Amino acid sequence: MLAMIIPVILLYIGSIWLVQLIERKRGEEGRSQLSAIVEASGDAIYAYDFDGTILTWNRAAEELYKISADQIIGRSCDTIVPLDRRAELQ
């Protein structure tokens, strides 16, 4: 009886693992496509967290603000937002 149950359990676990692997791969592909779109955009695009720390910075943002991604990522949005517009970040 146990010899019949173990293969079924292993098959079930294997199928769960395979589904998770496929979903993870799809998610990675989606993020890769989105990243390519953002990077190819002619619009300055950046993302920041709830604390106002810049997380991403595309090439168009580098050209507009004359600040490289290496220089700005990890810094506060206050670096690029004018004083009179900072309340809009809240």
mmCIF file of N, CA and C in Angstrom:
data_model
loop_
_atom_site.group_PDB
_atom_site.id
_atom_site.type_symbol
_atom_site.label_atom_id
_atom_site.label_comp_id
_atom_site.label_asym_id
_atom_site.label_seq_id
_atom_site.Cartn_x
_atom_site.Cartn_y
_atom_site.Cartn_z
ATOM 1 N N MET A 1 0.830 -1.199 0.000
ATOM 2 C CA MET A 1 0.000 0.000 0.000
ATOM 3 C C MET A 1 0.871 1.259 0.000
ATOM 4 N N LEU A 2 1.851 1.320 0.914
ATOM 5 C CA LEU A 2 2.747 2.467 1.000
ATOM 6 C C LEU A 2 3.555 2.623 -0.284
ATOM 7 N N ALA A 3 3.924 1.491 -0.889
ATOM 8 C CA ALA A 3 4.692 1.526 -2.137
ATOM 9 C C ALA A 3 3.874 2.155 -3.262
ATOM 10 N N MET A 4 2.574 2.110 -3.180
ATOM 11 C CA MET A 4 1.724 2.711 -4.210
ATOM 12 C C MET A 4 1.484 4.196 -3.950
ATOM 13 N N ILE A 5 1.498 4.595 -2.706
ATOM 14 C CA ILE A 5 1.215 5.984 -2.334
ATOM 15 C C ILE A 5 2.419 6.887 -2.576
ATOM 16 N N ILE A 6 3.613 6.402 -2.273
ATOM 17 C CA ILE A 6 4.825 7.230 -2.383
ATOM 18 C C ILE A 6 5.016 7.774 -3.797
ATOM 19 N N PRO A 7 4.907 6.978 -4.867
ATOM 20 C CA PRO A 7 5.057 7.551 -6.210
ATOM 21 C C PRO A 7 4.019 8.633 -6.518
ATOM 22 N N VAL A 8 2.810 8.463 -6.022
ATOM 23 C CA VAL A 8 1.761 9.465 -6.246
ATOM 24 C C VAL A 8 2.130 10.769 -5.552
ATOM 25 N N ILE A 9 2.617 10.661 -4.330
ATOM 26 C CA ILE A 9 3.029 11.849 -3.578
ATOM 27 C C ILE A 9 4.201 12.531 -4.286
ATOM 28 N N LEU A 10 5.162 11.756 -4.738
ATOM 29 C CA LEU A 10 6.319 12.328 -5.439
ATOM 30 C C LEU A 10 5.897 12.989 -6.744
ATOM 31 N N LEU A 11 4.974 12.394 -7.450
ATOM 32 C CA LEU A 11 4.467 12.988 -8.684
ATOM 33 C C LEU A 11 3.763 14.309 -8.382
ATOM 34 N N TYR A 12 2.974 14.351 -7.328
ATOM 35 C CA TYR A 12 2.267 15.568 -6.925
ATOM 36 C C TYR A 12 3.255 16.675 -6.567
ATOM 37 N N ILE A 13 4.253 16.329 -5.765
ATOM 38 C CA ILE A 13 5.269 17.322 -5.368
ATOM 39 C C ILE A 13 6.029 17.808 -6.595
ATOM 40 N N GLY A 14 6.367 16.892 -7.492
ATOM 41 C CA GLY A 14 7.076 17.270 -8.716
ATOM 42 C C GLY A 14 6.258 18.191 -9.590
ATOM 43 N N SER A 15 4.962 17.956 -9.676
ATOM 44 C CA SER A 15 4.113 18.813 -10.505
ATOM 45 C C SER A 15 3.986 20.207 -9.892
ATOM 46 N N ILE A 16 3.914 20.291 -8.577
ATOM 47 C CA ILE A 16 3.872 21.595 -7.906
ATOM 48 C C ILE A 16 5.161 22.361 -8.184
ATOM 49 N N TRP A 17 6.285 21.669 -8.061
ATOM 50 C CA TRP A 17 7.579 22.297 -8.310
ATOM 51 C C TRP A 17 7.663 22.805 -9.747
ATOM 52 N N LEU A 18 7.183 22.014 -10.714
ATOM 53 C CA LEU A 18 7.224 22.401 -12.120
ATOM 54 C C LEU A 18 6.359 23.627 -12.380
ATOM 55 N N VAL A 19 5.177 23.671 -11.807
ATOM 56 C CA VAL A 19 4.293 24.832 -11.971
ATOM 57 C C VAL A 19 4.950 26.080 -11.398
ATOM 58 N N GLN A 20 5.564 25.970 -10.228
ATOM 59 C CA GLN A 20 6.244 27.114 -9.620
ATOM 60 C C GLN A 20 7.405 27.586 -10.487
ATOM 61 N N LEU A 21 8.140 26.653 -11.064
ATOM 62 C CA LEU A 21 9.262 26.991 -11.934
ATOM 63 C C LEU A 21 8.778 27.740 -13.174
ATOM 64 N N ILE A 22 7.699 27.269 -13.774
ATOM 65 C CA ILE A 22 7.144 27.926 -14.957
ATOM 66 C C ILE A 22 6.652 29.326 -14.616
ATOM 67 N N GLU A 23 5.963 29.480 -13.492
ATOM 68 C CA GLU A 23 5.466 30.800 -13.081
ATOM 69 C C GLU A 23 6.613 31.754 -12.816
ATOM 70 N N ARG A 24 7.667 31.267 -12.178
ATOM 71 C CA ARG A 24 8.839 32.108 -11.907
ATOM 72 C C ARG A 24 9.479 32.557 -13.216
ATOM 73 N N LYS A 25 9.597 31.663 -14.174
ATOM 74 C CA LYS A 25 10.186 31.987 -15.474
ATOM 75 C C LYS A 25 9.357 33.041 -16.194
ATOM 76 N N ARG A 26 8.035 32.882 -16.161
ATOM 77 C CA ARG A 26 7.156 33.883 -16.786
ATOM 78 C C ARG A 26 7.324 35.245 -16.129
ATOM 79 N N GLY A 27 7.434 35.266 -14.810
ATOM 80 C CA GLY A 27 7.630 36.521 -14.092
ATOM 81 C C GLY A 27 8.940 37.187 -14.470
ATOM 82 N N GLU A 28 9.995 36.384 -14.602
ATOM 83 C CA GLU A 28 11.299 36.923 -14.993
ATOM 84 C C GLU A 28 11.239 37.500 -16.408
ATOM 85 N N GLU A 29 10.552 36.810 -17.308
ATOM 86 C CA GLU A 29 10.416 37.295 -18.680
ATOM 87 C C GLU A 29 9.636 38.601 -18.717
ATOM 88 N N GLY A 30 8.577 38.691 -17.916
ATOM 89 C CA GLY A 30 7.778 39.914 -17.856
ATOM 90 C C GLY A 30 8.586 41.095 -17.335
ATOM 91 N N ARG A 31 9.367 40.854 -16.281
ATOM 92 C CA ARG A 31 10.211 41.926 -15.742
ATOM 93 C C ARG A 31 11.269 42.340 -16.748
ATOM 94 N N SER A 32 11.814 41.396 -17.467
ATOM 95 C CA SER A 32 12.826 41.691 -18.474
ATOM 96 C C SER A 32 12.236 42.537 -19.601
ATOM 97 N N GLN A 33 11.020 42.207 -20.037
ATOM 98 C CA GLN A 33 10.365 42.983 -21.086
ATOM 99 C C GLN A 33 10.060 44.400 -20.610
ATOM 100 N N LEU A 34 9.549 44.518 -19.405
ATOM 101 C CA LEU A 34 9.244 45.839 -18.853
ATOM 102 C C LEU A 34 10.510 46.678 -18.731
ATOM 103 N N SER A 35 11.576 46.070 -18.276
ATOM 104 C CA SER A 35 12.847 46.774 -18.148
ATOM 105 C C SER A 35 13.325 47.286 -19.502
ATOM 106 N N ALA A 36 13.192 46.475 -20.532
ATOM 107 C CA ALA A 36 13.611 46.885 -21.875
ATOM 108 C C ALA A 36 12.764 48.048 -22.383
ATOM 109 N N ILE A 37 11.470 48.019 -22.107
ATOM 110 C CA ILE A 37 10.583 49.101 -22.531
ATOM 111 C C ILE A 37 10.962 50.402 -21.835
ATOM 112 N N VAL A 38 11.167 50.337 -20.537
ATOM 113 C CA VAL A 38 11.530 51.533 -19.766
ATOM 114 C C VAL A 38 12.864 52.088 -20.247
ATOM 115 N N GLU A 39 13.822 51.214 -20.474
ATOM 116 C CA GLU A 39 15.149 51.663 -20.885
ATOM 117 C C GLU A 39 15.122 52.267 -22.290
ATOM 118 N N ALA A 40 14.270 51.755 -23.170
ATOM 119 C CA ALA A 40 14.203 52.244 -24.545
ATOM 120 C C ALA A 40 13.347 53.507 -24.674
ATOM 121 N N SER A 41 12.605 53.850 -23.652
ATOM 122 C CA SER A 41 11.708 54.998 -23.710
ATOM 123 C C SER A 41 12.489 56.298 -23.843
ATOM 124 N N GLY A 42 11.909 57.219 -24.575
ATOM 125 C CA GLY A 42 12.488 58.550 -24.673
ATOM 126 C C GLY A 42 12.080 59.443 -23.516
ATOM 127 N N ASP A 43 11.192 58.941 -22.664
ATOM 128 C CA ASP A 43 10.743 59.692 -21.490
ATOM 129 C C ASP A 43 11.609 59.353 -20.285
ATOM 130 N N ALA A 44 11.872 60.359 -19.470
ATOM 131 C CA ALA A 44 12.615 60.129 -18.228
ATOM 132 C C ALA A 44 11.711 59.361 -17.268
ATOM 133 N N ILE A 45 12.154 58.185 -16.859
ATOM 134 C CA ILE A 45 11.367 57.341 -15.967
ATOM 135 C C ILE A 45 12.242 56.930 -14.796
ATOM 136 N N TYR A 46 11.720 57.155 -13.597
ATOM 137 C CA TYR A 46 12.412 56.670 -12.414
ATOM 138 C C TYR A 46 11.372 56.210 -11.408
ATOM 139 N N ALA A 47 11.801 55.354 -10.516
ATOM 140 C CA ALA A 47 10.906 54.848 -9.474
ATOM 141 C C ALA A 47 11.544 55.127 -8.123
ATOM 142 N N TYR A 48 10.686 55.364 -7.144
ATOM 143 C CA TYR A 48 11.180 55.591 -5.791
ATOM 144 C C TYR A 48 10.276 54.877 -4.806
ATOM 145 N N ASP A 49 10.816 54.615 -3.612
ATOM 146 C CA ASP A 49 10.042 53.905 -2.597
ATOM 147 C C ASP A 49 9.267 54.896 -1.731
ATOM 148 N N PHE A 50 8.596 54.385 -0.708
ATOM 149 C CA PHE A 50 7.763 55.234 0.153
ATOM 150 C C PHE A 50 8.569 56.270 0.930
ATOM 151 N N ASP A 51 9.849 56.016 1.112
ATOM 152 C CA ASP A 51 10.710 56.975 1.808
ATOM 153 C C ASP A 51 11.268 58.034 0.865
ATOM 154 N N GLY A 52 10.994 57.897 -0.436
ATOM 155 C CA GLY A 52 11.501 58.860 -1.406
ATOM 156 C C GLY A 52 12.890 58.517 -1.926
ATOM 157 N N THR A 53 13.359 57.305 -1.673
ATOM 158 C CA THR A 53 14.672 56.881 -2.164
ATOM 159 C C THR A 53 14.527 56.380 -3.598
ATOM 160 N N ILE A 54 15.333 56.901 -4.494
ATOM 161 C CA ILE A 54 15.269 56.522 -5.901
ATOM 162 C C ILE A 54 15.799 55.105 -6.064
ATOM 163 N N LEU A 55 14.988 54.270 -6.740
ATOM 164 C CA LEU A 55 15.321 52.859 -6.919
ATOM 165 C C LEU A 55 15.791 52.545 -8.343
ATOM 166 N N THR A 56 15.175 53.201 -9.339
ATOM 167 C CA THR A 56 15.549 52.981 -10.735
ATOM 168 C C THR A 56 15.631 54.315 -11.461
ATOM 169 N N TRP A 57 16.388 54.339 -12.546
ATOM 170 C CA TRP A 57 16.650 55.577 -13.275
ATOM 171 C C TRP A 57 17.025 55.194 -14.695
ATOM 172 N N ASN A 58 16.233 55.587 -15.689
ATOM 173 C CA ASN A 58 16.550 55.164 -17.051
ATOM 174 C C ASN A 58 17.460 56.160 -17.776
ATOM 175 N N ARG A 59 17.844 55.761 -18.975
ATOM 176 C CA ARG A 59 18.797 56.558 -19.767
ATOM 177 C C ARG A 59 18.251 57.946 -20.083
ATOM 178 N N ALA A 60 16.951 58.046 -20.378
ATOM 179 C CA ALA A 60 16.357 59.356 -20.676
ATOM 180 C C ALA A 60 16.407 60.268 -19.450
ATOM 181 N N ALA A 61 16.259 59.699 -18.256
ATOM 182 C CA ALA A 61 16.393 60.495 -17.024
ATOM 183 C C ALA A 61 17.829 60.985 -16.881
ATOM 184 N N GLU A 62 18.782 60.150 -17.232
ATOM 185 C CA GLU A 62 20.193 60.570 -17.192
ATOM 186 C C GLU A 62 20.410 61.783 -18.098
ATOM 187 N N GLU A 63 19.827 61.724 -19.304
ATOM 188 C CA GLU A 63 20.003 62.826 -20.257
ATOM 189 C C GLU A 63 19.290 64.094 -19.806
ATOM 190 N N LEU A 64 18.084 63.957 -19.274
ATOM 191 C CA LEU A 64 17.311 65.121 -18.848
ATOM 192 C C LEU A 64 17.939 65.811 -17.644
ATOM 193 N N TYR A 65 18.280 65.028 -16.633
ATOM 194 C CA TYR A 65 18.787 65.598 -15.380
ATOM 195 C C TYR A 65 20.307 65.731 -15.341
ATOM 196 N N LYS A 66 20.985 65.136 -16.332
ATOM 197 C CA LYS A 66 22.460 65.159 -16.388
ATOM 198 C C LYS A 66 23.071 64.507 -15.145
ATOM 199 N N ILE A 67 22.416 63.436 -14.672
ATOM 200 C CA ILE A 67 22.893 62.674 -13.517
ATOM 201 C C ILE A 67 22.833 61.203 -13.903
ATOM 202 N N SER A 68 23.926 60.473 -13.740
ATOM 203 C CA SER A 68 23.936 59.060 -14.105
ATOM 204 C C SER A 68 23.162 58.237 -13.078
ATOM 205 N N ALA A 69 22.735 57.061 -13.494
ATOM 206 C CA ALA A 69 22.011 56.160 -12.592
ATOM 207 C C ALA A 69 22.876 55.816 -11.384
ATOM 208 N N ASP A 70 24.156 55.592 -11.609
ATOM 209 C CA ASP A 70 25.062 55.268 -10.500
ATOM 210 C C ASP A 70 25.121 56.384 -9.464
ATOM 211 N N GLN A 71 24.994 57.616 -9.906
ATOM 212 C CA GLN A 71 25.074 58.757 -8.989
ATOM 213 C C GLN A 71 23.779 58.988 -8.215
ATOM 214 N N ILE A 72 22.630 58.628 -8.804
ATOM 215 C CA ILE A 72 21.352 59.002 -8.191
ATOM 216 C C ILE A 72 20.652 57.870 -7.449
ATOM 217 N N ILE A 73 20.796 56.626 -7.916
ATOM 218 C CA ILE A 73 20.104 55.519 -7.257
ATOM 219 C C ILE A 73 20.571 55.401 -5.814
ATOM 220 N N GLY A 74 19.585 55.354 -4.911
ATOM 221 C CA GLY A 74 19.887 55.298 -3.480
ATOM 222 C C GLY A 74 19.797 56.660 -2.806
ATOM 223 N N ARG A 75 19.694 57.709 -3.594
ATOM 224 C CA ARG A 75 19.568 59.060 -3.038
ATOM 225 C C ARG A 75 18.094 59.458 -2.968
ATOM 226 N N SER A 76 17.822 60.535 -2.283
ATOM 227 C CA SER A 76 16.460 61.016 -2.091
ATOM 228 C C SER A 76 15.934 61.716 -3.337
ATOM 229 N N CYS A 77 14.629 61.616 -3.548
ATOM 230 C CA CYS A 77 13.974 62.350 -4.638
ATOM 231 C C CYS A 77 14.150 63.854 -4.468
ATOM 232 N N ASP A 78 14.381 64.279 -3.250
ATOM 233 C CA ASP A 78 14.593 65.707 -2.992
ATOM 234 C C ASP A 78 15.743 66.251 -3.836
ATOM 235 N N THR A 79 16.624 65.374 -4.271
ATOM 236 C CA THR A 79 17.767 65.768 -5.092
ATOM 237 C C THR A 79 17.306 66.385 -6.413
ATOM 238 N N ILE A 80 16.194 65.907 -6.960
ATOM 239 C CA ILE A 80 15.760 66.368 -8.281
ATOM 240 C C ILE A 80 14.434 67.117 -8.286
ATOM 241 N N VAL A 81 13.686 67.060 -7.202
ATOM 242 C CA VAL A 81 12.376 67.713 -7.152
ATOM 243 C C VAL A 81 12.545 69.120 -6.574
ATOM 244 N N PRO A 82 12.055 70.142 -7.295
ATOM 245 C CA PRO A 82 12.162 71.518 -6.789
ATOM 246 C C PRO A 82 11.447 71.675 -5.444
ATOM 247 N N LEU A 83 11.911 72.594 -4.640
ATOM 248 C CA LEU A 83 11.351 72.822 -3.306
ATOM 249 C C LEU A 83 9.835 73.030 -3.339
ATOM 250 N N ASP A 84 9.355 73.805 -4.300
ATOM 251 C CA ASP A 84 7.927 74.117 -4.346
ATOM 252 C C ASP A 84 7.055 72.949 -4.817
ATOM 253 N N ARG A 85 7.664 71.834 -5.238
ATOM 254 C CA ARG A 85 6.907 70.661 -5.700
ATOM 255 C C ARG A 85 7.055 69.452 -4.797
ATOM 256 N N ARG A 86 7.840 69.552 -3.752
ATOM 257 C CA ARG A 86 8.114 68.402 -2.890
ATOM 258 C C ARG A 86 6.887 67.898 -2.153
ATOM 259 N N ALA A 87 5.921 68.748 -1.893
ATOM 260 C CA ALA A 87 4.701 68.308 -1.197
ATOM 261 C C ALA A 87 3.946 67.281 -2.051
ATOM 262 N N GLU A 88 4.127 67.318 -3.353
ATOM 263 C CA GLU A 88 3.445 66.381 -4.247
ATOM 264 C C GLU A 88 3.966 64.964 -4.090
ATOM 265 N N LEU A 89 5.138 64.804 -3.533
ATOM 266 C CA LEU A 89 5.697 63.471 -3.319
ATOM 267 C C LEU A 89 5.053 62.759 -2.134
ATOM 268 N N GLN A 90 4.399 63.497 -1.276
ATOM 269 C CA GLN A 90 3.824 62.912 -0.062
ATOM 270 C C GLN A 90 2.612 62.093 -0.355
#
